[in-house]
Structures are given as C-alpha cells and as structure tokens.
PDB file of C-alpha atoms in Angstrom:
ATOM      1  CA  MET A   1      47.433 -47.961 134.854  1.00 42.00           C
ATOM      2  CA  ALA A   2      47.740 -46.733 131.247  1.00 53.00           C
ATOM      3  CA  GLY A   3      47.795 -49.518 128.721  1.00 87.00           C
ATOM      4  CA  ARG A   4      46.057 -52.108 130.846  1.00 96.00           C
ATOM      5  CA  PRO A   5      43.476 -54.025 128.798  1.00 98.00           C
ATOM      6  CA  LEU A   6      39.813 -53.505 129.648  1.00 98.00           C
ATOM      7  CA  ILE A   7      38.221 -56.809 130.700  1.00 98.00           C
ATOM      8  CA  GLY A   8      34.438 -56.925 130.881  1.00 98.00           C
ATOM      9  CA  VAL A   9      32.847 -59.287 133.408  1.00 98.00           C
ATOM     10  CA  SER A  10      29.174 -60.256 133.244  1.00 98.00           C
ATOM     11  CA  THR A  11      27.150 -59.747 136.422  1.00 95.00           C
ATOM     12  CA  TYR A  12      24.164 -60.962 138.358  1.00 88.00           C
ATOM     13  CA  LEU A  13      20.905 -58.998 138.472  1.00 87.00           C
ATOM     14  CA  GLU A  14      19.310 -59.598 141.869  1.00 88.00           C
ATOM     15  CA  ALA A  15      15.819 -58.502 142.881  1.00 87.00           C
ATOM     16  CA  GLY A  16      16.638 -57.621 146.490  1.00 86.00           C
ATOM     17  CA  ALA A  17      20.190 -56.870 147.648  1.00 91.00           C
ATOM     18  CA  ARG A  18      20.908 -55.200 150.997  1.00 92.00           C
ATOM     19  CA  TRP A  19      23.608 -52.674 151.863  1.00 91.00           C
ATOM     20  CA  GLY A  20      23.459 -49.951 154.496  1.00 94.00           C
ATOM     21  CA  VAL A  21      19.848 -48.835 154.864  1.00 95.00           C
ATOM     22  CA  TRP A  22      18.928 -50.018 151.349  1.00 93.00           C
ATOM     23  CA  GLU A  23      17.275 -53.099 149.911  1.00 94.00           C
ATOM     24  CA  LEU A  24      16.986 -52.652 146.151  1.00 95.00           C
ATOM     25  CA  GLU A  25      17.395 -54.439 142.850  1.00 93.00           C
ATOM     26  CA  ALA A  26      21.103 -54.505 142.125  1.00 93.00           C
ATOM     27  CA  ALA A  27      23.653 -55.587 139.558  1.00 92.00           C
ATOM     28  CA  LEU A  28      26.101 -57.683 141.573  1.00 92.00           C
ATOM     29  CA  LEU A  29      29.470 -59.269 141.026  1.00 94.00           C
ATOM     30  CA  PRO A  30      31.436 -61.129 143.701  1.00 94.00           C
ATOM     31  CA  ALA A  31      34.514 -59.020 144.440  1.00 96.00           C
ATOM     32  CA  GLY A  32      36.833 -61.916 143.608  1.00 97.00           C
ATOM     33  CA  TYR A  33      36.254 -61.337 139.878  1.00 98.00           C
ATOM     34  CA  PRO A  34      37.384 -57.691 139.568  1.00 98.00           C
ATOM     35  CA  ARG A  35      40.169 -58.328 142.059  1.00 98.00           C
ATOM     36  CA  LEU A  36      41.451 -61.239 139.978  1.00 98.00           C
ATOM     37  CA  VAL A  37      41.349 -59.135 136.802  1.00 98.00           C
ATOM     38  CA  GLN A  38      43.221 -56.340 138.581  1.00 98.00           C
ATOM     39  CA  ARG A  39      45.824 -58.659 140.112  1.00 98.00           C
ATOM     40  CA  ALA A  40      46.386 -60.179 136.672  1.00 98.00           C
ATOM     41  CA  GLY A  41      47.131 -56.766 135.160  1.00 98.00           C
ATOM     42  CA  GLY A  42      43.784 -55.776 133.653  1.00 98.00           C
ATOM     43  CA  LEU A  43      41.110 -53.162 134.240  1.00 98.00           C
ATOM     44  CA  ALA A  44      37.736 -54.626 135.236  1.00 98.00           C
ATOM     45  CA  ALA A  45      34.383 -53.415 133.899  1.00 97.00           C
ATOM     46  CA  MET A  46      31.035 -54.802 135.080  1.00 96.00           C
ATOM     47  CA  LEU A  47      28.520 -55.789 132.389  1.00 97.00           C
ATOM     48  CA  PRO A  48      25.009 -55.994 133.883  1.00 94.00           C
ATOM     49  CA  PRO A  49      22.283 -57.697 131.827  1.00 93.00           C
ATOM     50  CA  ASP A  50      21.159 -55.550 128.903  1.00 95.00           C
ATOM     51  CA  ALA A  51      19.202 -56.016 125.698  1.00 96.00           C
ATOM     52  CA  PRO A  52      20.928 -58.767 123.678  1.00 97.00           C
ATOM     53  CA  GLU A  53      21.119 -56.493 120.635  1.00 98.00           C
ATOM     54  CA  GLN A  54      23.531 -54.283 122.611  1.00 98.00           C
ATOM     55  CA  ALA A  55      26.073 -57.081 123.066  1.00 98.00           C
ATOM     56  CA  ALA A  56      28.103 -56.341 119.939  1.00 98.00           C
ATOM     57  CA  ALA A  57      28.448 -52.670 120.910  1.00 98.00           C
ATOM     58  CA  ALA A  58      29.586 -53.653 124.414  1.00 97.00           C
ATOM     59  CA  VAL A  59      32.114 -56.156 123.087  1.00 98.00           C
ATOM     60  CA  ALA A  60      33.498 -53.572 120.656  1.00 98.00           C
ATOM     61  CA  ARG A  61      34.622 -51.457 123.618  1.00 97.00           C
ATOM     62  CA  LEU A  62      36.417 -54.311 125.402  1.00 98.00           C
ATOM     63  CA  ASP A  63      39.806 -55.965 125.088  1.00 98.00           C
ATOM     64  CA  GLY A  64      38.661 -59.196 126.742  1.00 98.00           C
ATOM     65  CA  LEU A  65      35.532 -60.785 128.209  1.00 98.00           C
ATOM     66  CA  VAL A  66      34.786 -62.961 131.223  1.00 98.00           C
ATOM     67  CA  ILE A  67      31.442 -64.740 131.552  1.00 98.00           C
ATOM     68  CA  ALA A  68      31.114 -65.213 135.297  1.00 98.00           C
ATOM     69  CA  GLY A  69      29.708 -68.083 137.331  1.00 96.00           C
ATOM     70  CA  GLY A  70      26.175 -68.108 138.640  1.00 93.00           C
ATOM     71  CA  PRO A  71      22.820 -69.891 138.305  1.00 93.00           C
ATOM     72  CA  ASP A  72      22.023 -72.901 136.151  1.00 94.00           C
ATOM     73  CA  VAL A  73      21.494 -72.331 132.435  1.00 96.00           C
ATOM     74  CA  GLU A  74      17.820 -72.813 131.547  1.00 96.00           C
ATOM     75  CA  PRO A  75      17.564 -76.310 129.975  1.00 97.00           C
ATOM     76  CA  VAL A  76      15.345 -75.075 127.133  1.00 96.00           C
ATOM     77  CA  ARG A  77      18.489 -73.366 125.802  1.00 96.00           C
ATOM     78  CA  TYR A  78      19.913 -76.793 124.927  1.00 96.00           C
ATOM     79  CA  GLY A  79      16.654 -78.596 124.140  1.00 95.00           C
ATOM     80  CA  ALA A  80      16.148 -80.391 127.471  1.00 93.00           C
ATOM     81  CA  GLU A  81      13.407 -80.651 130.059  1.00 95.00           C
ATOM     82  CA  PRO A  82      14.391 -79.311 133.490  1.00 93.00           C
ATOM     83  CA  ASP A  83      15.577 -81.831 136.050  1.00 88.00           C
ATOM     84  CA  PRO A  84      13.937 -81.343 139.488  1.00 89.00           C
ATOM     85  CA  ARG A  85      17.391 -80.452 140.869  1.00 89.00           C
ATOM     86  CA  THR A  86      18.004 -77.705 138.288  1.00 89.00           C
ATOM     87  CA  GLY A  87      17.696 -74.212 139.734  1.00 89.00           C
ATOM     88  CA  PRO A  88      15.218 -71.531 138.666  1.00 92.00           C
ATOM     89  CA  PRO A  89      15.922 -69.841 135.335  1.00 92.00           C
ATOM     90  CA  ALA A  90      17.755 -66.530 134.979  1.00 92.00           C
ATOM     91  CA  ARG A  91      16.356 -65.742 131.538  1.00 94.00           C
ATOM     92  CA  ALA A  92      17.569 -62.153 131.177  1.00 93.00           C
ATOM     93  CA  ARG A  93      21.080 -63.200 132.125  1.00 94.00           C
ATOM     94  CA  ASP A  94      21.012 -66.231 129.814  1.00 97.00           C
ATOM     95  CA  ALA A  95      19.949 -64.069 126.873  1.00 97.00           C
ATOM     96  CA  TRP A  96      22.507 -61.331 127.566  1.00 97.00           C
ATOM     97  CA  GLU A  97      25.450 -63.643 128.172  1.00 98.00           C
ATOM     98  CA  LEU A  98      24.682 -65.803 125.149  1.00 98.00           C
ATOM     99  CA  ALA A  99      24.636 -62.630 123.059  1.00 98.00           C
ATOM    100  CA  LEU A 100      27.940 -61.511 124.614  1.00 98.00           C
ATOM    101  CA  ILE A 101      29.523 -64.891 123.825  1.00 98.00           C
ATOM    102  CA  GLU A 102      28.286 -64.838 120.236  1.00 98.00           C
ATOM    103  CA  ALA A 103      29.523 -61.259 119.766  1.00 98.00           C
ATOM    104  CA  ALA A 104      32.919 -62.069 121.311  1.00 98.00           C
ATOM    105  CA  LEU A 105      33.337 -65.126 119.092  1.00 97.00           C
ATOM    106  CA  ALA A 106      32.399 -63.128 116.001  1.00 97.00           C
ATOM    107  CA  ALA A 107      34.864 -60.370 116.925  1.00 97.00           C
ATOM    108  CA  ARG A 108      37.591 -62.863 117.939  1.00 97.00           C
ATOM    109  CA  LEU A 109      37.735 -61.174 121.342  1.00 98.00           C
ATOM    110  CA  PRO A 110      39.650 -63.126 124.017  1.00 98.00           C
ATOM    111  CA  LEU A 111      37.003 -64.930 126.070  1.00 98.00           C
ATOM    112  CA  LEU A 112      37.080 -66.768 129.398  1.00 98.00           C
ATOM    113  CA  GLY A 113      34.056 -68.648 130.746  1.00 98.00           C
ATOM    114  CA  VAL A 114      34.009 -69.425 134.477  1.00 98.00           C
ATOM    115  CA  CYS A 115      31.826 -72.318 135.747  1.00 97.00           C
ATOM    116  CA  ARG A 116      28.371 -71.319 134.418  1.00 97.00           C
ATOM    117  CA  GLY A 117      30.302 -69.274 131.843  1.00 98.00           C
ATOM    118  CA  MET A 118      31.974 -72.422 130.516  1.00 98.00           C
ATOM    119  CA  GLN A 119      28.625 -74.214 130.422  1.00 97.00           C
ATOM    120  CA  LEU A 120      26.996 -71.313 128.577  1.00 98.00           C
ATOM    121  CA  LEU A 121      29.877 -71.232 126.083  1.00 98.00           C
ATOM    122  CA  ASN A 122      29.219 -74.901 125.395  1.00 98.00           C
ATOM    123  CA  VAL A 123      25.491 -74.243 124.926  1.00 98.00           C
ATOM    124  CA  ALA A 124      26.174 -71.260 122.651  1.00 98.00           C
ATOM    125  CA  LEU A 125      28.136 -73.605 120.372  1.00 98.00           C
ATOM    126  CA  GLY A 126      25.381 -76.226 120.268  1.00 98.00           C
ATOM    127  CA  GLY A 127      26.461 -78.409 123.192  1.00 98.00           C
ATOM    128  CA  THR A 128      24.406 -79.828 126.036  1.00 98.00           C
ATOM    129  CA  LEU A 129      24.717 -80.150 129.814  1.00 97.00           C
ATOM    130  CA  VAL A 130      24.366 -82.843 132.452  1.00 94.00           C
ATOM    131  CA  GLN A 131      21.887 -81.253 134.851  1.00 95.00           C
ATOM    132  CA  HIS A 132      23.174 -82.873 138.041  1.00 91.00           C
ATOM    133  CA  ILE A 133      26.350 -84.582 139.187  1.00 89.00           C
ATOM    134  CA  ASP A 134      27.438 -85.430 142.710  1.00 81.00           C
ATOM    135  CA  GLY A 135      30.692 -84.647 144.450  1.00 76.00           C
ATOM    136  CA  HIS A 136      31.582 -81.234 143.010  1.00 81.00           C
ATOM    137  CA  ALA A 137      29.569 -79.126 145.487  1.00 76.00           C
ATOM    138  CA  VAL A 138      29.786 -80.877 148.827  1.00 75.00           C
ATOM    139  CA  GLU A 139      28.186 -78.230 151.068  1.00 83.00           C
ATOM    140  CA  VAL A 140      25.638 -75.597 150.071  1.00 85.00           C
ATOM    141  CA  GLY A 141      27.260 -72.179 149.846  1.00 85.00           C
ATOM    142  CA  VAL A 142      30.783 -73.449 150.531  1.00 89.00           C
ATOM    143  CA  PHE A 143      33.516 -73.791 147.907  1.00 91.00           C
ATOM    144  CA  GLY A 144      35.392 -77.066 147.905  1.00 90.00           C
ATOM    145  CA  ARG A 145      38.567 -78.132 146.132  1.00 94.00           C
ATOM    146  CA  HIS A 146      39.603 -80.945 143.848  1.00 93.00           C
ATOM    147  CA  SER A 147      42.353 -81.601 141.343  1.00 96.00           C
ATOM    148  CA  VAL A 148      42.175 -81.042 137.596  1.00 97.00           C
ATOM    149  CA  LYS A 149      44.570 -82.634 135.146  1.00 98.00           C
ATOM    150  CA  PRO A 150      45.451 -80.788 131.915  1.00 98.00           C
ATOM    151  CA  VAL A 151      45.336 -82.420 128.504  1.00 98.00           C
ATOM    152  CA  PRO A 152      48.863 -82.256 127.025  1.00 98.00           C
ATOM    153  CA  GLY A 153      49.256 -79.997 124.017  1.00 97.00           C
ATOM    154  CA  THR A 154      46.306 -77.740 124.842  1.00 97.00           C
ATOM    155  CA  ARG A 155      46.301 -74.031 125.574  1.00 97.00           C
ATOM    156  CA  TYR A 156      45.314 -74.764 129.161  1.00 98.00           C
ATOM    157  CA  ALA A 157      48.260 -77.157 129.549  1.00 98.00           C
ATOM    158  CA  GLU A 158      50.556 -74.336 128.435  1.00 97.00           C
ATOM    159  CA  ILE A 159      49.065 -72.139 131.165  1.00 98.00           C
ATOM    160  CA  ALA A 160      49.132 -74.780 133.924  1.00 98.00           C
ATOM    161  CA  PRO A 161      51.099 -77.859 132.844  1.00 98.00           C
ATOM    162  CA  GLU A 162      50.807 -79.708 136.149  1.00 98.00           C
ATOM    163  CA  GLU A 163      47.838 -81.275 137.939  1.00 98.00           C
ATOM    164  CA  THR A 164      46.338 -78.480 140.036  1.00 97.00           C
ATOM    165  CA  SER A 165      43.994 -78.213 143.015  1.00 97.00           C
ATOM    166  CA  VAL A 166      41.235 -75.705 142.188  1.00 97.00           C
ATOM    167  CA  PRO A 167      38.291 -74.069 144.021  1.00 95.00           C
ATOM    168  CA  THR A 168      35.066 -75.668 142.859  1.00 94.00           C
ATOM    169  CA  TYR A 169      31.312 -75.323 143.348  1.00 90.00           C
ATOM    170  CA  HIS A 170      28.985 -76.758 140.710  1.00 91.00           C
ATOM    171  CA  HIS A 171      26.380 -79.491 140.315  1.00 92.00           C
ATOM    172  CA  GLN A 172      26.143 -79.464 136.516  1.00 92.00           C
ATOM    173  CA  ALA A 173      28.690 -80.368 133.864  1.00 95.00           C
ATOM    174  CA  LEU A 174      29.241 -80.555 130.108  1.00 97.00           C
ATOM    175  CA  ASP A 175      27.640 -83.430 128.222  1.00 97.00           C
ATOM    176  CA  ARG A 176      27.895 -83.180 124.412  1.00 97.00           C
ATOM    177  CA  LEU A 177      30.603 -80.698 123.472  1.00 98.00           C
ATOM    178  CA  GLY A 178      29.712 -77.700 121.357  1.00 98.00           C
ATOM    179  CA  THR A 179      31.039 -77.333 117.817  1.00 97.00           C
ATOM    180  CA  GLY A 180      34.703 -76.387 117.735  1.00 97.00           C
ATOM    181  CA  LEU A 181      35.383 -77.037 121.431  1.00 98.00           C
ATOM    182  CA  MET A 182      37.887 -79.564 122.754  1.00 98.00           C
ATOM    183  CA  PRO A 183      38.483 -80.701 126.357  1.00 98.00           C
ATOM    184  CA  SER A 184      41.657 -79.354 127.936  1.00 98.00           C
ATOM    185  CA  ALA A 185      41.361 -80.593 131.543  1.00 98.00           C
ATOM    186  CA  TYR A 186      39.542 -83.332 133.449  1.00 98.00           C
ATOM    187  CA  ALA A 187      38.690 -84.109 137.060  1.00 96.00           C
ATOM    188  CA  ALA A 188      39.585 -87.519 138.476  1.00 94.00           C
ATOM    189  CA  ASP A 189      36.007 -88.749 137.889  1.00 93.00           C
ATOM    190  CA  GLY A 190      36.203 -87.880 134.179  1.00 95.00           C
ATOM    191  CA  THR A 191      34.233 -84.632 134.365  1.00 96.00           C
ATOM    192  CA  VAL A 192      35.389 -82.140 131.723  1.00 97.00           C
ATOM    193  CA  GLU A 193      36.905 -79.285 133.735  1.00 97.00           C
ATOM    194  CA  ALA A 194      38.183 -77.046 130.931  1.00 98.00           C
ATOM    195  CA  VAL A 195      37.448 -76.556 127.239  1.00 98.00           C
ATOM    196  CA  GLU A 196      38.956 -74.384 124.548  1.00 98.00           C
ATOM    197  CA  VAL A 197      38.792 -73.451 120.892  1.00 97.00           C
ATOM    198  CA  PRO A 198      42.041 -74.955 119.571  1.00 94.00           C
ATOM    199  CA  THR A 199      42.741 -72.460 116.790  1.00 91.00           C
ATOM    200  CA  ALA A 200      45.598 -69.966 116.882  1.00 87.00           C
ATOM    201  CA  ASP A 201      43.423 -67.054 115.730  1.00 89.00           C
ATOM    202  CA  ARG A 202      41.074 -67.247 118.741  1.00 93.00           C
ATOM    203  CA  TRP A 203      41.720 -67.226 122.505  1.00 98.00           C
ATOM    204  CA  VAL A 204      38.675 -68.966 123.965  1.00 98.00           C
ATOM    205  CA  LEU A 205      38.874 -70.919 127.223  1.00 98.00           C
ATOM    206  CA  GLY A 206      36.294 -72.200 129.695  1.00 98.00           C
ATOM    207  CA  VAL A 207      37.065 -73.514 133.176  1.00 98.00           C
ATOM    208  CA  GLN A 208      34.559 -75.339 135.362  1.00 97.00           C
ATOM    209  CA  TRP A 209      36.147 -74.104 138.587  1.00 97.00           C
ATOM    210  CA  HIS A 210      36.338 -70.650 140.199  1.00 97.00           C
ATOM    211  CA  PRO A 211      39.784 -69.040 139.810  1.00 97.00           C
ATOM    212  CA  GLU A 212      38.446 -65.877 141.497  1.00 97.00           C
ATOM    213  CA  MET A 213      38.229 -67.863 144.750  1.00 96.00           C
ATOM    214  CA  GLY A 214      41.908 -68.867 144.764  1.00 95.00           C
ATOM    215  CA  ASP A 215      45.413 -67.450 144.508  1.00 96.00           C
ATOM    216  CA  ASP A 216      46.422 -68.929 141.143  1.00 97.00           C
ATOM    217  CA  LEU A 217      46.485 -66.016 138.698  1.00 98.00           C
ATOM    218  CA  ARG A 218      47.645 -67.938 135.650  1.00 98.00           C
ATOM    219  CA  VAL A 219      44.339 -68.381 133.822  1.00 98.00           C
ATOM    220  CA  MET A 220      43.405 -64.717 134.192  1.00 98.00           C
ATOM    221  CA  GLN A 221      46.945 -63.596 133.379  1.00 98.00           C
ATOM    222  CA  ALA A 222      46.731 -65.589 130.145  1.00 98.00           C
ATOM    223  CA  LEU A 223      43.457 -63.837 129.247  1.00 98.00           C
ATOM    224  CA  VAL A 224      44.965 -60.438 130.035  1.00 98.00           C
ATOM    225  CA  ARG A 225      48.022 -61.201 127.873  1.00 97.00           C
ATOM    226  CA  ALA A 226      45.773 -62.250 124.997  1.00 97.00           C
ATOM    227  CA  ALA A 227      43.747 -59.046 125.441  1.00 97.00           C
ATOM    228  CA  SER A 228      46.811 -56.766 125.531  1.00 94.00           C
TER     229      SER A 228
END
C-alpha cells in the first residue's frame, strides 16, 4: 500500500442514521466512493463537514480531492431564488465543500467533482445551475443509465474517447459555465455531462454522472495518476 496517493472524499452529515442499536448523527459516505478510490489505486480518506477555514489545512494533507454527489446546492449560492422542485439546503456541506474546492484550486490539487460536486465546482467559479430538468432521474432512489459523448481534444476524451453509458441520477444541470471551465462531454439532449479546466498545470474535472455506481474505473484512475 506504500506510495498510494491519499484521496480525500467529502461526506454527508445526516441527523439520524441507524446501524445496530444506534440512531445518531453521522458522517456518511456511500461505500462506492472509497471502493472506487481503492480499486483505482488510491487510499481513501473521508472529509466530513468542518469549519470552512480548515479547508486549506485539510487539502494540504491530501494528494487528490473528490467532491461527492448529494443534495441540491442552495440557489442563493449562485444568486437564484429556489425552484419549488429544489431540495432543502445543506448549508454546512455547501460551505465546507466550496471552501475545499477553492483551497484545492489554489493549491493546484487534482480535483474531481461528482454530480453535485461538478455543480458546486461550477458555482465556485461563478457559474449557475438549471434547477430542474427531466429525464436524468427516472425513478426516485434508483440510478438510471444514459450515454455521454466526449468532446474531442479534451482531457475527458483522453480518458474515455468513445461514447459511454454511465450511471446517472440528477435533476439539476449546469447553466452558465463558471470562469475557466469548458464542457468535455454531453448527453444526447445537450446537457453538459462533464467539465474541466483546460490548462496543463491543473487537473480539474467534473462529471455529472456517478462513476462510483459502475465498473468503469478510468475517471478515478486518471485522478489517482494525477495525484501520484
């Protein structure tokens, strides 16, 4: 295990989680995330919400960072009023993950945003979100699949050059792109499915789907290589 890069993954903070005889507040992470990091050759570390001013210290101890999927980003973060279909805010998580993203960008730490993580990356760079789209989360609590097509010449196209079927579950999407981001994959309906910072001195990628729910290791392997 020596020499494997340490990949931090942001987590949920849930008021009432149950295991055994206990029902307590818990920092949670679906097991698919650490398993994907491990299968890709990294060591996984959970990053529960903390004071935003601690983000730079946390990032300094990591070789790479994953901002995990989860609840909708609070619309006030990108200057919008909440749509009735937007979920309840997760303010502590928004604040912590935005601080992690900003610290990772400042430190040029390899960064992967997954679903909500991609959306939050966009918001951190001044972008906005579409608060509801149809067809990307067909059944509540069940992951679906659809194809994404890479944009030739992008970092994502180097990772996965062919059109790929991916696990998906989201009802929001990117609207105005944040400063410095470019699209690197699209769904058939035109939804931006991946974004990246296209400079050689930074490895920053966001994917709208959930690689932790599938068997394709390539995105996480690319992060682990960049973090090594």
